[in-house]
């Protein structure tokens, strides 16, 4: 306090700097929190495996956070739907029909569906497939749902 | 059977195929049959698409492609691949007709196919083994020698018989495959299928109508067949649309309804001005000879005869005075008869939905065809196909209107090109056929690098030429038309069309003629189109190719 009292004229400067530091800290925290929210949204958009381009831009702690989030979401989904669990990331909008017509917007190559069959996705080819098999790709923008 | 299997749809690039595809898609969606749709515009694309997809599918449906060639040989499929072919191209290749296991043709029962009998073309290979048994038993040498001589005589007799049989076979096949023509529209066949399954809807009926009208607009079927098919469709139309007659129970104005019309044959007239339509429809333009000054005068006389003021007629059709529009059809027909145009009205159908939307079947055909051959390229060729396919659904009116605008441009370009060809005498007689070639710098020549546009241009040109020439012999000749296709690669697209006569059976021999001429001159040609009378060739080979054709056909 003696050192402080000898320099009372600097108090205002120190306080000012302190306020700036606090403000910067708030901004950084807000930014990091926003990143976390976006990473959380990525889980719903892309599924449990993120494309490499996105993972490249995430820090190690963020990747760790993502894995934890994945785990807790999975535990929750397993507990909700009875024996098998309920996949909440499917059917985000209420589905109107069992099969939908989709059009391929860009060359994607071969796409393997869970029962083993492959579909060759070339630009402008149209397909009539069960809804749940296409949802992922529609969200990624490779397929487009055609309403006739 | 098909519930768990996926199907590959290979669809050709013409309006009839698009309509058939729409009907089939609707049927598949009804029954939850998974399918993949791939547009193909020629034999090469067909083969590529087949190779890419053959591991994933067992069932293939080909629409408006594949009937006129030996499918199994071209595609070399696996044993368990199954093909359904719904194609209006005739003659159907004999192998496709007689194949029991892998190929199923979707054809209407009363469609006259004229296929040669099985025994005339196919011969089972049982006779070859009998000859070798004769000399195996041991016996006296003289007897053996006699038997040996008998066997030799028998063998030569058999060989001669076989040669005669083969010569007759070649002749039969040549006669059968010489002329190309078209059978019932694929869209109508698909609609029939839907009707048999009791799944037909008004929408599908409209697509069947558009498919048939496409065949008429492109002059692919005879007048008689068109009228017969219109009769068939008319029964379906009254079955689906009879509620409109009943005042009390009639449907809301927004529902889609189809009506039979005995309408004017003027292209797009309700979306254009009457004047423009009269100038740009081949029938009126050719009959009135509108490329000459006298023709223009005759047009004005025609309009004056009907009492239609020029100012009215040059306005948009919808803005014309109601009093003039009231008896327009009868008035025009009466005056047209005086000017030598006896067939200005034609039986067709129109569709209404909502207050603003009324389209005639031929409007849709022109719009869809110009969307499909749009030269303003936005991406790969298939984008145009998809756009045209979309425009056939009622929800995509913006695409339809874009198509109508493109169609107007196309028709204007065709008429201007026809006028300049006739005025500059570009149509020359080469002996057995007429020939016209478009130069590179001609305006709108890029539009005619596409097959359907070029065919339309050729037909209109031939009609106009027949009306303009005094040479009686030239009136009966067929026409070959050439236009630059790709300037960088130096290729030309060439189409051959049958002669323009009143009772033409629309049979085209140019397919085979082109093949033979190409073979004999070693020209670098590409017979890629499903219509064999449309080919591409290198510009340098053009003259020797034509010389070969002249000598072939003289």
mmCIF file of C-alpha atoms in Angstrom, chain B residues 216 223 262-266 283-284 287 333 336-337 340-347 502:
data_model
loop_
_atom_site.group_PDB
_atom_site.id
_atom_site.type_symbol
_atom_site.label_atom_id
_atom_site.label_comp_id
_atom_site.label_asym_id
_atom_site.label_seq_id
_atom_site.Cartn_x
_atom_site.Cartn_y
_atom_site.Cartn_z
ATOM 1 C CA UNK B 216 -47.200 -35.410 -84.243
ATOM 2 C CA UNK B 223 -52.009 -38.621 -89.836
ATOM 3 C CA UNK B 262 -60.549 -28.895 -82.259
ATOM 4 C CA UNK B 263 -57.961 -26.211 -82.127
ATOM 5 C CA UNK B 264 -55.962 -24.102 -84.541
ATOM 6 C CA UNK B 265 -52.729 -25.506 -85.757
ATOM 7 C CA UNK B 266 -50.844 -22.291 -84.968
ATOM 8 C CA UNK B 283 -48.034 -24.802 -92.197
ATOM 9 C CA UNK B 284 -49.187 -21.209 -92.662
ATOM 10 C CA UNK B 287 -48.825 -22.274 -97.716
ATOM 11 C CA UNK B 333 -60.973 -21.974 -90.782
ATOM 12 C CA UNK B 336 -58.077 -20.494 -94.556
ATOM 13 C CA UNK B 337 -60.082 -22.720 -96.869
ATOM 14 C CA UNK B 340 -55.757 -23.151 -99.801
ATOM 15 C CA UNK B 341 -55.084 -24.155 -96.203
ATOM 16 C CA UNK B 342 -57.562 -26.919 -95.596
ATOM 17 C CA UNK B 343 -56.038 -28.426 -92.480
ATOM 18 C CA UNK B 344 -55.643 -25.425 -90.280
ATOM 19 C CA UNK B 345 -57.505 -27.065 -87.438
ATOM 20 C CA UNK B 346 -56.359 -30.178 -85.676
ATOM 21 C CA UNK B 347 -57.714 -32.414 -82.963
ATOM 22 C CA UNK B 502 -49.908 -35.983 -98.582
#
